[in-house]
PDB file of C-alpha atoms in Angstrom:
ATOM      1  CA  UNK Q   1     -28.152  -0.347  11.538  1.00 44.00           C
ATOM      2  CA  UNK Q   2     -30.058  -2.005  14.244  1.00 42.00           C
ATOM      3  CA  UNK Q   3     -30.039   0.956  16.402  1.00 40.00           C
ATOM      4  CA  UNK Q   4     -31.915   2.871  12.749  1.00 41.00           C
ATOM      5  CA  UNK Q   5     -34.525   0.557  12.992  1.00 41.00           C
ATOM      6  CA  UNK Q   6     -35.308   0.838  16.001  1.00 43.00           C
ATOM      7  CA  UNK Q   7     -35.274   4.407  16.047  1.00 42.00           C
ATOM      8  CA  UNK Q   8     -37.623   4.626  13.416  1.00 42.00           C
ATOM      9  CA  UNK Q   9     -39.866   2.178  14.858  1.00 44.00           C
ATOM     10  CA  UNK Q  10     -39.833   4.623  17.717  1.00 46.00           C
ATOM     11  CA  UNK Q  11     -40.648   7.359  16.081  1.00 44.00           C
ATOM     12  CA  UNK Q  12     -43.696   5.222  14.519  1.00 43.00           C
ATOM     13  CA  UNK Q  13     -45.250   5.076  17.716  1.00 47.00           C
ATOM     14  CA  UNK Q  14     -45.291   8.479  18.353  1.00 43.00           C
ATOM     15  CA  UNK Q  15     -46.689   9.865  15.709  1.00 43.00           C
ATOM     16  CA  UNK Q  16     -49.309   6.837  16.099  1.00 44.00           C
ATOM     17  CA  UNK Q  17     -50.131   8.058  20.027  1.00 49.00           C
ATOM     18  CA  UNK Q  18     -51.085  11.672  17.727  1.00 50.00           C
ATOM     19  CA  UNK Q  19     -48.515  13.500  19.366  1.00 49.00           C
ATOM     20  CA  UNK Q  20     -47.656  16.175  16.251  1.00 48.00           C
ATOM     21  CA  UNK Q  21     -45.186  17.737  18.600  1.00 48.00           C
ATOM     22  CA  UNK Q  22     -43.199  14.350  19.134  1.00 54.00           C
ATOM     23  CA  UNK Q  23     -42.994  13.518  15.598  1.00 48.00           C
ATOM     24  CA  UNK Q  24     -41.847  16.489  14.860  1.00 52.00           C
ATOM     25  CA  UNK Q  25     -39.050  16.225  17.398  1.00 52.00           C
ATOM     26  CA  UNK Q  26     -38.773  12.468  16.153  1.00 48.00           C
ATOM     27  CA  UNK Q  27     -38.234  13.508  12.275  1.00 44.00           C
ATOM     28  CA  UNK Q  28     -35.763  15.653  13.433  1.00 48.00           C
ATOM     29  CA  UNK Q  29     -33.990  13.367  15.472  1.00 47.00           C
ATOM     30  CA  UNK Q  30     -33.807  10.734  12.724  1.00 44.00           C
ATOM     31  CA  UNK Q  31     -32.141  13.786  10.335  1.00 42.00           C
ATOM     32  CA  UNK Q  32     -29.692  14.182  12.190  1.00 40.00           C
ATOM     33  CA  UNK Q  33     -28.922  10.395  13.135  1.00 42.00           C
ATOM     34  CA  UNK Q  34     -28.901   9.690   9.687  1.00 44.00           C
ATOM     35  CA  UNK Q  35     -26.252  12.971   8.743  1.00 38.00           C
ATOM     36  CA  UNK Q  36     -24.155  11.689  11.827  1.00 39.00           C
ATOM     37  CA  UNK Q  37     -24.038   7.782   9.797  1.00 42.00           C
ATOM     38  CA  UNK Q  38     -23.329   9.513   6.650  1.00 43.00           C
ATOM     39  CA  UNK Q  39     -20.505  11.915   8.136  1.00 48.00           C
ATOM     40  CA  UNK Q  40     -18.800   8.563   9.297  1.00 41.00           C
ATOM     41  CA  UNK Q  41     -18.810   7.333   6.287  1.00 39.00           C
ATOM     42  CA  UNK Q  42     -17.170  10.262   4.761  1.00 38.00           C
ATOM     43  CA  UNK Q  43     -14.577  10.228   6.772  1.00 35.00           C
ATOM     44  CA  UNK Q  44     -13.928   6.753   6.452  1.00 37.00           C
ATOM     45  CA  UNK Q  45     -13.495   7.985   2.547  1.00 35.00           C
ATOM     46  CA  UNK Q  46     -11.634  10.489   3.236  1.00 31.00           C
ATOM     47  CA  UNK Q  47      -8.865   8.587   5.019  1.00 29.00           C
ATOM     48  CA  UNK Q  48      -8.657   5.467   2.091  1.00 31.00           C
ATOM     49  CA  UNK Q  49      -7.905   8.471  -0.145  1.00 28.00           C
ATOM     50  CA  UNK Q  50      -4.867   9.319   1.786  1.00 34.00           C
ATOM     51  CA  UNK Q  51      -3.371   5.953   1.029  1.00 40.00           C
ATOM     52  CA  UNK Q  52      -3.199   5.910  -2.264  1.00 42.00           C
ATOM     53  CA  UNK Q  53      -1.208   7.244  -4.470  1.00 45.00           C
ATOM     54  CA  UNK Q  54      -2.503   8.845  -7.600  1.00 51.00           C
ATOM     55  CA  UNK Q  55      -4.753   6.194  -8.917  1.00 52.00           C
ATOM     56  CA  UNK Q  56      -2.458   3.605  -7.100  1.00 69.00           C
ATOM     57  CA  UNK Q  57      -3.779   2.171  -4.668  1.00 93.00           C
ATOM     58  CA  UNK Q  58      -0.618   1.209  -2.140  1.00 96.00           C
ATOM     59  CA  UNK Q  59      -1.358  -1.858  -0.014  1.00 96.00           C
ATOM     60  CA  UNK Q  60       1.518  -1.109   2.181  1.00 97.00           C
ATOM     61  CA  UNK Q  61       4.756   0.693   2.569  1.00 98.00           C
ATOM     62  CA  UNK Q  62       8.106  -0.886   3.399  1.00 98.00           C
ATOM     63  CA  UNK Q  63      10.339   1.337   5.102  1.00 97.00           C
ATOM     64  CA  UNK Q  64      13.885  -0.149   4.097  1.00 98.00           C
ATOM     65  CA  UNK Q  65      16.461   0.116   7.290  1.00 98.00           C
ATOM     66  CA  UNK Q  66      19.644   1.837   5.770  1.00 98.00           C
ATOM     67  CA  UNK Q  67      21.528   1.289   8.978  1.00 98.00           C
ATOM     68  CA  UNK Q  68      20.688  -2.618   8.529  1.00 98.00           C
ATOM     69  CA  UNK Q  69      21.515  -2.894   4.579  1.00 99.00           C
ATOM     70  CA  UNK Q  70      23.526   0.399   3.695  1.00 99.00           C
ATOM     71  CA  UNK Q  71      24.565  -0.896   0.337  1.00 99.00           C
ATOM     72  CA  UNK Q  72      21.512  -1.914  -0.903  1.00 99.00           C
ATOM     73  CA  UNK Q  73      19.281   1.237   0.608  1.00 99.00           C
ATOM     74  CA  UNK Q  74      22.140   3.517  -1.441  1.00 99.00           C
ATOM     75  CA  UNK Q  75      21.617   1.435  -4.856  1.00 99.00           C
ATOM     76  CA  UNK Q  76      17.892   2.435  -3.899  1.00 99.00           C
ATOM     77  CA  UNK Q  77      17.617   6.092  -3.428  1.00 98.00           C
ATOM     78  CA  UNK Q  78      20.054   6.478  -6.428  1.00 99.00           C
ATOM     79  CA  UNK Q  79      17.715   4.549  -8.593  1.00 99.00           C
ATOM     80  CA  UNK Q  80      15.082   6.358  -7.278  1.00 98.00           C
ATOM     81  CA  UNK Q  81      16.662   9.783  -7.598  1.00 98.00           C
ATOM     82  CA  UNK Q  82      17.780   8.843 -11.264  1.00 98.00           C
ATOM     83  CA  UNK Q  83      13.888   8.207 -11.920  1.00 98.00           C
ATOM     84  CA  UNK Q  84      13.355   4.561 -11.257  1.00 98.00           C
ATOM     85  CA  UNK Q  85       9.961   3.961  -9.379  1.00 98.00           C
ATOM     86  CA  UNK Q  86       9.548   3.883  -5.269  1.00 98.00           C
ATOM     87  CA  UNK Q  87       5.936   1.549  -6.130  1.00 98.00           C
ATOM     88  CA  UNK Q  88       6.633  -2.223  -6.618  1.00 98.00           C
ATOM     89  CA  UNK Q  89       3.724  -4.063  -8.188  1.00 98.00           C
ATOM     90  CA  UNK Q  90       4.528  -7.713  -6.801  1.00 98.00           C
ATOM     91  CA  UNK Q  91       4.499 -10.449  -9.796  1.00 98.00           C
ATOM     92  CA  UNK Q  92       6.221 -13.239  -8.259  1.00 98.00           C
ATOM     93  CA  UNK Q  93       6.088 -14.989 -11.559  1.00 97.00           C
ATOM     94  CA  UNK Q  94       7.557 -13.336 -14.137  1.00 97.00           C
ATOM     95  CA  UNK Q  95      10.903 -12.542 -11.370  1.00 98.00           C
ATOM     96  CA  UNK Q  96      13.142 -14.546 -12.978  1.00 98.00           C
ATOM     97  CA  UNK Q  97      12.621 -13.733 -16.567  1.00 98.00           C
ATOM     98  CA  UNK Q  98      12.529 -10.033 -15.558  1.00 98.00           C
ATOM     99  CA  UNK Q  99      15.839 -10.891 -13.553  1.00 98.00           C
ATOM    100  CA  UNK Q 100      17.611 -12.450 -16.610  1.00 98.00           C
ATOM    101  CA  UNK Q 101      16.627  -9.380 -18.222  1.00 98.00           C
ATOM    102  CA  UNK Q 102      18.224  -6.756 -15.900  1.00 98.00           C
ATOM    103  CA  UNK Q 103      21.333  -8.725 -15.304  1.00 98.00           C
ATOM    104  CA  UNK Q 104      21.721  -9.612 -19.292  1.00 97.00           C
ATOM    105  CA  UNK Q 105      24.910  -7.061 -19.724  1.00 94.00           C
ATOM    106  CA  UNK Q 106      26.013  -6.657 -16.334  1.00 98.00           C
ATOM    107  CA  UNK Q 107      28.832  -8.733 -16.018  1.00 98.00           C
ATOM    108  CA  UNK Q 108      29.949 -10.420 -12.387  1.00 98.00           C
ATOM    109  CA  UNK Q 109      32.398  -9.551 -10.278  1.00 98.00           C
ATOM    110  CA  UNK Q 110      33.804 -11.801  -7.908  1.00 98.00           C
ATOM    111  CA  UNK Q 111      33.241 -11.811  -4.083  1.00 98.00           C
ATOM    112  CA  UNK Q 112      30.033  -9.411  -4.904  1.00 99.00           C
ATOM    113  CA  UNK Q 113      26.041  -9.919  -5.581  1.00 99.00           C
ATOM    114  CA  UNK Q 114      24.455  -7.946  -8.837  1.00 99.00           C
ATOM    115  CA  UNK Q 115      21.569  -6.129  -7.051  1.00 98.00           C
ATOM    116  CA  UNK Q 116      18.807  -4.482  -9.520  1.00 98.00           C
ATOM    117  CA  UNK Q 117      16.044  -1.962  -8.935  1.00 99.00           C
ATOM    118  CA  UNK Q 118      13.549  -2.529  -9.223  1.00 99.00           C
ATOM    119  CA  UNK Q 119      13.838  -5.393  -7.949  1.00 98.00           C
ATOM    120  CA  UNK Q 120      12.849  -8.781 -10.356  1.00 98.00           C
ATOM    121  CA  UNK Q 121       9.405  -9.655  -8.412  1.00 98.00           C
ATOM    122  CA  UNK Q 122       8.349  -6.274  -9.176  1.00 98.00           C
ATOM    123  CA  UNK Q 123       6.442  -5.699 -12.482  1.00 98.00           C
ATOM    124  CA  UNK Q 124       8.296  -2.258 -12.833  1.00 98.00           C
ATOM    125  CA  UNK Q 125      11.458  -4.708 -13.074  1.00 98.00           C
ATOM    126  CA  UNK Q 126      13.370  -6.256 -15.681  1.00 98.00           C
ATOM    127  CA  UNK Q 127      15.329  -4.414 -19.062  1.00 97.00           C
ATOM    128  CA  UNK Q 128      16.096  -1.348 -18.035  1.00 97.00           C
ATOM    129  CA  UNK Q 129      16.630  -2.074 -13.934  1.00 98.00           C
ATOM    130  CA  UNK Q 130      19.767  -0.379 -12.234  1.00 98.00           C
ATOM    131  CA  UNK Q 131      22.103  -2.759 -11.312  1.00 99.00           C
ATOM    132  CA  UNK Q 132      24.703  -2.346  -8.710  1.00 99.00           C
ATOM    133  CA  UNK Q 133      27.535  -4.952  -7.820  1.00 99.00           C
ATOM    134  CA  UNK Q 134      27.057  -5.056  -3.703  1.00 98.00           C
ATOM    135  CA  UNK Q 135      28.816  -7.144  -1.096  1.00 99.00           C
ATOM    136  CA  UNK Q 136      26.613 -10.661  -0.805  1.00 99.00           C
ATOM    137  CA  UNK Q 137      25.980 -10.371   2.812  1.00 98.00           C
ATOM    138  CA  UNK Q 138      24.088  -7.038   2.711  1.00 99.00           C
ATOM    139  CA  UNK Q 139      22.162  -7.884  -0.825  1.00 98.00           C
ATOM    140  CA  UNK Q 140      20.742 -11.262   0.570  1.00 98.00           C
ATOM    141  CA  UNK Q 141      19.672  -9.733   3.718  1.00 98.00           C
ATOM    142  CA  UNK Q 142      18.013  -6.622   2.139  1.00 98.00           C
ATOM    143  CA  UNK Q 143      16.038  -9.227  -0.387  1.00 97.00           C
ATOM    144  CA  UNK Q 144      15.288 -11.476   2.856  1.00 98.00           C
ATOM    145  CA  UNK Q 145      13.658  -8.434   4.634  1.00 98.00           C
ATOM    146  CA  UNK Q 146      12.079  -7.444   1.604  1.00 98.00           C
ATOM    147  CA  UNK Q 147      10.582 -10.658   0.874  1.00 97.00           C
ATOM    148  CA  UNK Q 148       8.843 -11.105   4.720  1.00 97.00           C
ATOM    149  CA  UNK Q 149       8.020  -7.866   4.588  1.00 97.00           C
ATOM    150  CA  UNK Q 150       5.696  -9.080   0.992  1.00 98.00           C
ATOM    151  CA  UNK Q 151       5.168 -12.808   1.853  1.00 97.00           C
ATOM    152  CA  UNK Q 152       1.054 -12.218   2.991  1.00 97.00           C
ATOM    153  CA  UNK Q 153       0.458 -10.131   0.032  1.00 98.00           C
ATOM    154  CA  UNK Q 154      -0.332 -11.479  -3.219  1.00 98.00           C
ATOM    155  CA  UNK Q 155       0.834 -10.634  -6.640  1.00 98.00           C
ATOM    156  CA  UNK Q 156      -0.524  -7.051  -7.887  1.00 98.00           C
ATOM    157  CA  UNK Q 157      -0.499  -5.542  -4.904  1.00 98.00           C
ATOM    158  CA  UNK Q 158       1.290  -2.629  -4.997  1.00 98.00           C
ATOM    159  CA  UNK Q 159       3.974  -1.655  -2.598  1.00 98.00           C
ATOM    160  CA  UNK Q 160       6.084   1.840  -1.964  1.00 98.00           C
ATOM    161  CA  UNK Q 161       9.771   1.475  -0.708  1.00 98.00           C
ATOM    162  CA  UNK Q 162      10.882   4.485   1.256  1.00 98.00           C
ATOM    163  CA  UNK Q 163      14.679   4.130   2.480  1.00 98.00           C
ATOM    164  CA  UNK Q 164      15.033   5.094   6.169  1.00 97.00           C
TER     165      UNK Q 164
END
């Protein structure tokens, strides 16, 4: 912006010296300075739009490790591929009435974790969540990874979970 003004003020003096010619060549200059600042701008636009999704906006997108938490990443793509959602709107707290929800008529099953997707800290959560019995060791860790991946970003942000 500085670099505008001072352009202009530039261009000022010129025309003030009477030089026709150099204004002219100043007014052009300026038209094109100022379609170079508004072509960056455009494609600053132009890349937000690729990051969202729809009329989502995504604030960032957690690749899960399958090779790290295979039980857990398989619960997700079947969820997913049965038409659960891959965006998580964080609401930290409503997770454990949304989590009382999902597991209401799953019963347990000793030596194993209930894991639901969507997950209970995600809006999209709660009645209606698929639940999977998993082994304990590989649930924990997926929600552990999960939850640093989340931890700077507050509640409504949305999130997209893409199993790797």
């Amino acid at each position: 912006m500085h670099f505008m003004t001072m352009f202009l003020a530039n261009s000022i003096k010129i025309f003030i010296r009477g030089s026709i010619m150099n204004f002219k060549g100043a007014v052009s200059s300026f038209l094109v300075m100022g379609l170079l600042f508004s072509g960056c701008s455009a494609i600053q636009n132009s890349n937000h739009a690729k990051q969202t999704s729809g009329s989502q906006d995504i604030a960032q997108v957690i690749e899960f490790p399958s090779n790290k938490y295979p039980e857990t990443a398989a619960h997700i793509k079947d969820a997913i591929a049965n038409g659960k959602t891959d965006i998580c709107t964080i609401d930290r707290d409503g997770a454990a009435e949304r989590r009382k929800q999902s597991l209401a008529n799953v019963p347990t099953k000793k030596g194993y974790d209930r894991d639901e997707y969507p997950m209970a800290m995600c809006l999209e959560g709660g009645k209606g969540a698929s639940v999977r019995h998993i082994k304990p060791a590989d649930n924990r860790g997926a929600g552990s990874h999960i939850g640093n991946k989340v931890e700077k970003l507050p509640d409504g942000a949305k999130v997209k979970i893409v199993v790797k």
